[in-house]
Amino acid sequence: MKAAVWYGQKDVRVEDREPKALKDNEVQVKVSWTGICGTDLHEYLEGPIFISTDKPDPLLGQKAPVTLGHEFSGVVENVGKDVTRFKKGDRVVVNPTVSKREKEENIDLYDGYSFIGLGSDGGFAEFTNAPETNVYHLPDNVTAREGALVEPTAVAVQAVKEGELLFGDTVAVFGAGPIGLLTVIAAKAAGASKIFVFDLSEERLEKARSVGATHTFNSANVDPVKAVYEHTDNGVDVSFEVAGVGITLQQSIEVTRPRGTSVIVAIFGHPVEFNPLLQMNKGVKLTTTIAYTPTTFQQTIDLIANGSLNVKDVVTDEIELDNIVESGFNQLVNDKSQAKILVRLNGDQK
């Protein structure tokens, strides 16, 4: 089978690999579509970040080279002998997060976590395996393409939860990439009354308006802090840092009202300077989020299925696996009009 394999920084190769042997508790998925995540891009440009190179991943047991891809949907091809909830032909989506704790109801990612597609072979392959507990049924009215968007949407839904957003609250989102756009969609669904979005790309700002942003500004031309205070009484209730750079971290705190909440969602590729006094002087609660809980993952599927989250519009391109480097990673770097790029593996399957 074909697979896109990470060997090192700027070294991802599409090559032939044998599907892994199926463990008793695993489901083999014939992958339909896989999304390119910002984390995949970080690993390509700056890695290793999450990928283990010197010793096996402590939870998933693999080290580089590793097949990337953790945002994927597919159809069950085969099941291990201990699997009871799935059968060949079931349409599914995979939750790629694994935690140190064994029982699902006790999962806390901050006790230790890893991801299928980073700590073990993932969804940029025609077939991949996942533990039964990480596999979820895809409703009939949710397409395979939408299935590949469940994982990044769950990140946004969890971020909104972490921000404790209330109906009618005001929101600022820094960064209109895929997760930023999905955060706009999730905040709108949660009842945000005003949604400010800041980015350097006019194309991405236009996309943000199309998915629910009420105010959009190009940060190259407008001071985000002045813009927010011109349109609010005393700053926004909740801000989301989804750009991953020092200046936007500072601005996300500055635009937040006293005693409001600022949520770091982006993966920072490099350390940044931060003066805690900026936060302390306003009493802003600064929190972070990484991934999501199993409950949030299932809720995200349900919210897409019932129409509360319309995620299709964040997709800006669909490519073939053979072109993942040039038309995927490099295009995301060089073309800021791009948001979410989906990679076709086996495509839509009956």
XYZ file of C-alpha atoms in Angstrom:
350
model
C 0.000 0.000 0.000
C 1.020 3.646 -0.429
C 1.883 5.671 2.674
C 3.332 9.126 3.405
C 6.156 8.475 5.859
C 8.021 11.024 8.007
C 11.766 10.393 8.176
C 12.891 13.797 9.393
C 12.571 17.536 8.956
C 11.429 18.275 5.360
C 11.745 14.568 4.601
C 8.335 12.983 3.985
C 8.325 10.172 1.432
C 5.407 8.507 -0.329
C 6.413 4.851 -0.512
C 5.063 1.315 -0.599
C 4.577 -0.337 2.778
C 2.958 -3.514 3.992
C -0.138 -3.066 6.201
C 0.622 -3.836 9.826
C -0.567 -7.075 11.381
C -3.875 -6.622 13.190
C -3.894 -6.996 16.981
C -6.803 -8.714 18.722
C -8.257 -5.427 20.012
C -7.759 -3.457 16.794
C -9.826 -2.411 13.816
C -8.237 -2.204 10.365
C -9.558 0.871 8.545
C -9.518 1.295 4.776
C -8.902 5.044 4.824
C -11.181 7.320 2.786
C -9.906 10.861 3.373
C -7.251 12.350 5.657
C -6.801 16.025 6.505
C -3.431 17.748 6.698
C -3.190 19.161 10.206
C -1.091 22.085 11.367
C 0.728 19.561 13.541
C 1.665 17.542 10.438
C 2.958 20.749 8.879
C 4.969 21.588 12.025
C 6.516 18.106 11.961
C 7.402 18.531 8.286
C 8.916 21.999 8.701
C 10.367 21.900 12.223
C 10.100 18.353 13.560
C 10.527 16.283 15.465
C 8.040 17.844 17.872
C 5.774 14.953 18.928
C 7.441 12.171 16.915
C 9.932 9.983 18.795
C 13.231 9.527 16.986
C 15.592 8.010 19.558
C 13.325 5.536 21.357
C 9.825 4.099 20.904
C 6.872 6.320 21.764
C 6.031 5.482 25.421
C 2.334 4.880 24.721
C 2.186 3.655 21.123
C 5.574 1.996 20.880
C 6.862 3.325 17.566
C 9.662 5.671 16.563
C 10.501 7.346 13.271
C 10.046 6.607 10.452
C 6.280 6.922 11.023
C 3.292 7.332 8.700
C 1.698 10.714 9.378
C -2.025 11.572 9.455
C -4.412 11.743 12.390
C -7.532 13.353 10.871
C -9.146 10.526 8.948
C -12.295 8.622 8.123
C -12.767 5.283 6.421
C -14.491 1.923 6.228
C -13.772 -1.100 8.404
C -11.802 -3.669 6.420
C -11.107 -6.198 9.155
C -11.430 -6.604 12.934
C -9.392 -8.383 15.592
C -10.895 -11.366 17.380
C -11.731 -9.359 20.540
C -13.533 -6.539 18.702
C -17.303 -6.521 19.335
C -18.652 -3.109 18.209
C -17.564 -3.073 14.564
C -17.780 -5.237 11.473
C -16.422 -5.146 7.940
C -18.106 -2.372 5.931
C -18.914 -0.034 8.841
C -18.242 3.644 8.098
C -16.020 5.042 10.843
C -13.871 7.908 12.045
C -10.853 7.452 14.312
C -10.077 9.391 17.482
C -6.259 9.391 17.293
C -5.570 10.382 20.909
C -4.381 7.832 23.433
C -3.858 8.482 27.128
C -1.754 6.932 29.860
C -4.897 5.947 31.717
C -6.497 2.724 30.517
C -10.182 3.287 31.280
C -11.950 5.660 28.910
C -14.064 7.318 31.604
C -10.892 8.330 33.450
C -8.960 9.690 30.475
C -7.037 12.862 31.202
C -4.629 13.813 28.437
C -2.501 15.793 30.861
C -1.480 12.550 32.550
C 0.375 11.695 29.341
C -0.829 11.362 25.766
C 0.149 10.486 22.242
C -1.484 10.370 18.801
C -1.962 7.773 16.126
C -0.182 9.347 13.162
C 2.621 10.722 15.355
C 3.422 8.031 17.912
C 2.426 5.232 15.523
C 1.471 4.860 11.862
C -1.557 6.936 10.906
C -3.998 7.864 8.186
C -1.825 8.972 5.259
C -1.974 5.358 4.084
C -4.475 3.172 2.287
C -4.947 1.061 5.425
C -4.216 1.700 9.099
C -5.031 0.069 12.430
C -6.568 1.579 15.560
C -7.717 0.200 18.914
C -11.462 -0.455 19.023
C -11.857 2.139 21.798
C -10.550 4.821 19.432
C -12.981 4.031 16.611
C -16.395 5.725 16.291
C -19.329 5.025 14.011
C -19.938 7.681 11.352
C -23.654 8.545 10.958
C -25.205 7.896 7.555
C -25.811 11.607 6.932
C -22.176 12.575 7.585
C -19.961 12.262 4.510
C -16.503 10.710 4.537
C -15.046 14.158 3.848
C -16.849 15.560 6.897
C -15.604 12.540 8.838
C -12.036 13.642 8.150
C -12.933 16.996 9.745
C -14.239 15.544 13.023
C -10.835 15.509 14.728
C -9.867 19.161 14.107
C -13.433 20.248 14.847
C -13.247 18.426 18.186
C -10.150 20.510 18.984
C -12.203 23.657 18.429
C -15.186 22.375 20.411
C -12.894 21.520 23.335
C -11.298 24.973 23.115
C -14.718 26.616 23.408
C -15.447 24.443 26.435
C -12.128 25.381 28.035
C -12.984 29.054 27.491
C -16.269 28.509 29.358
C -18.030 30.509 26.652
C -21.563 31.573 27.582
C -24.456 32.396 25.272
C -24.118 36.029 24.200
C -20.406 36.325 25.043
C -17.982 38.153 22.769
C -14.988 36.351 21.259
C -11.677 37.139 19.547
C -9.835 34.561 17.427
C -6.208 35.155 16.439
C -5.390 33.135 13.328
C -7.822 32.123 10.585
C -6.216 28.846 9.611
C -8.223 25.592 9.816
C -8.434 25.456 13.618
C -9.146 29.185 13.822
C -11.995 28.834 11.325
C -13.389 25.819 13.147
C -13.158 27.773 16.427
C -15.279 30.486 14.807
C -17.844 27.844 13.805
C -17.852 26.305 17.298
C -18.097 29.697 19.035
C -21.002 30.688 16.807
C -22.785 27.410 17.594
C -22.194 28.067 21.306
C -23.968 31.434 21.062
C -21.206 34.019 20.724
C -22.737 37.415 19.890
C -19.627 39.035 18.369
C -16.703 37.132 16.852
C -13.570 39.131 15.992
C -10.997 37.408 13.774
C -7.460 38.608 13.064
C -5.140 37.297 10.365
C -2.637 38.517 7.765
C -4.412 36.867 4.816
C -7.363 38.608 3.193
C -8.479 35.281 1.703
C -8.579 33.631 5.109
C -10.418 36.610 6.589
C -13.010 36.323 3.835
C -13.373 32.636 4.693
C -13.786 33.583 8.367
C -16.649 35.920 7.461
C -18.301 33.168 5.456
C -18.314 30.768 8.425
C -19.605 33.226 11.033
C -17.115 35.940 12.020
C -18.872 39.252 12.624
C -15.737 41.447 12.550
C -12.530 40.661 10.625
C -9.308 42.648 10.524
C -5.965 42.320 8.793
C -3.426 42.617 11.601
C -0.902 44.137 9.205
C -3.142 47.164 8.788
C -5.109 47.376 12.033
C -4.089 47.213 15.700
C -6.176 44.302 17.071
C -6.314 45.815 20.554
C -7.703 49.149 19.318
C -10.136 47.363 16.994
C -11.614 45.254 19.776
C -11.939 48.149 22.220
C -13.645 50.261 19.563
C -16.374 47.626 19.244
C -16.752 46.437 22.859
C -17.216 48.059 26.240
C -14.112 46.636 27.886
C -12.697 43.843 25.723
C -13.992 40.409 24.725
C -15.128 37.781 27.179
C -13.014 35.013 25.645
C -10.041 35.063 23.281
C -8.461 32.174 21.387
C -4.784 32.205 20.374
C -4.645 30.017 17.254
C -1.682 31.585 15.455
C 1.196 30.343 17.570
C 3.414 33.437 17.657
C 4.502 35.724 20.480
C 2.747 38.918 19.393
C -0.653 37.249 19.060
C -0.290 35.637 22.469
C 0.244 39.091 23.933
C -2.618 40.592 21.946
C -5.010 37.809 22.913
C -4.527 38.771 26.564
C -4.698 42.496 25.869
C -8.061 42.254 24.063
C -9.635 40.181 26.838
C -11.715 41.981 29.441
C -10.639 41.965 33.097
C -11.374 38.538 34.589
C -12.042 37.163 31.112
C -10.442 34.025 29.668
C -7.745 33.566 27.054
C -7.258 30.086 25.571
C -4.052 28.972 23.864
C -5.018 26.539 21.101
C -2.038 26.777 18.715
C 0.996 24.526 18.813
C 3.979 26.836 19.297
C 6.910 25.634 17.208
C 9.378 27.782 19.170
C 9.568 29.390 22.637
C 8.255 32.951 22.867
C 8.761 35.770 25.366
C 5.875 36.407 27.728
C 5.492 38.933 30.534
C 3.096 37.504 33.151
C 2.477 41.021 34.493
C 0.378 41.700 31.386
C -1.964 38.950 32.484
C -1.815 39.721 36.195
C -2.751 43.382 35.787
C -6.055 42.361 34.191
C -6.794 39.192 36.119
C -7.194 37.330 32.828
C -7.445 33.582 33.182
C -4.908 32.047 30.781
C -5.495 28.418 29.920
C -4.534 25.936 27.234
C -6.045 23.017 25.418
C -4.527 20.040 23.659
C -6.863 17.768 21.717
C -10.194 16.826 23.411
C -11.908 14.272 25.613
C -13.626 11.150 24.204
C -16.939 12.763 25.190
C -16.142 15.881 23.174
C -15.134 13.733 20.185
C -18.508 11.943 20.178
C -20.382 15.206 20.749
C -18.590 16.704 17.753
C -19.798 13.846 15.559
C -23.334 14.393 16.866
C -23.189 18.164 16.323
C -22.026 17.721 12.724
C -24.746 15.116 12.140
C -27.563 17.317 13.485
C -26.430 20.371 11.532
C -25.229 22.471 14.467
C -21.683 22.531 13.078
C -21.357 23.137 9.340
C -17.710 22.289 8.705
C -17.586 21.605 4.963
C -16.623 25.152 4.014
C -13.216 25.043 5.708
C -11.960 22.673 2.978
C -10.042 24.595 0.316
C -8.436 21.783 -1.700
C -8.432 18.027 -2.276
C -5.255 16.300 -3.443
C -3.820 12.848 -4.120
C -1.399 11.168 -1.716
C 1.411 11.191 -4.290
C 1.302 15.004 -4.228
C 1.205 15.486 -0.458
C 4.538 17.314 -0.222
C 4.256 19.714 -3.150
C 0.471 20.235 -3.268
C -0.028 19.743 0.459
C 2.730 20.866 2.821
C 4.440 23.289 0.450
C 1.149 24.768 -0.712
C 0.076 25.423 2.877
C 3.351 27.264 3.445
C 3.267 29.339 0.266
C -0.447 29.919 -0.372
C -2.152 31.624 2.570
C -5.549 31.307 0.893
C -5.418 27.625 1.804
C -7.099 26.399 4.964
C -7.888 22.685 5.201
C -6.475 20.390 2.527
C -7.892 16.867 2.347
C -5.870 13.984 0.941
C -7.706 11.291 -0.996
C -6.711 7.762 -0.010
C -9.523 5.453 -1.094
C -11.979 8.330 -1.494
C -15.701 7.988 -0.897
C -16.543 4.332 -0.342
C -19.863 2.534 -0.420
